[in-house]
């Protein structure tokens, strides 16, 4: 099972920016779509953004639209989540995920904590 390697979480203040990155542990591992989820204790893991392999199509949850941007470096097989204007409500563990078939998110990262203080 190929794992995804994440980095970039941390503690920031409201209004700050943060950038997460994610790539497959095997750089040549091919996927059709990669995305970001987030989860707070006691709640479901929610998808917040995804991007297709070529980077030609993206989707965002309403809660992050206009503040977060998902980017893909196809040469490095890496995706990024640029998070701007962070709010305390964005505090969560952020997970990278990938699929090789439609929206079957079969591959996951270990999660990275993002904490936004007010």
XYZ file of N, CA and C in Angstrom, residues 23 32-33 76 80 98 112 117:
24
model
N 3.057 14.202 -1.147
C 3.472 13.447 -2.325
C 3.468 11.965 -1.981
N -5.254 9.532 -10.245
C -6.085 10.368 -11.120
C -6.561 11.610 -10.414
N -6.525 11.584 -9.086
C -7.034 12.718 -8.308
C -6.396 12.672 -6.928
N 6.876 16.867 -10.009
C 7.283 16.310 -8.727
C 6.216 15.388 -8.146
N -0.133 20.698 -3.134
C -0.006 21.653 -2.058
C -1.392 22.173 -1.688
N -5.459 10.183 -1.990
C -5.334 10.011 -3.435
C -6.213 8.855 -3.892
N -1.521 15.853 9.426
C -0.681 16.900 9.998
C -1.583 17.898 10.724
N -4.779 29.953 16.308
C -5.167 30.622 17.549
C -5.833 31.959 17.234
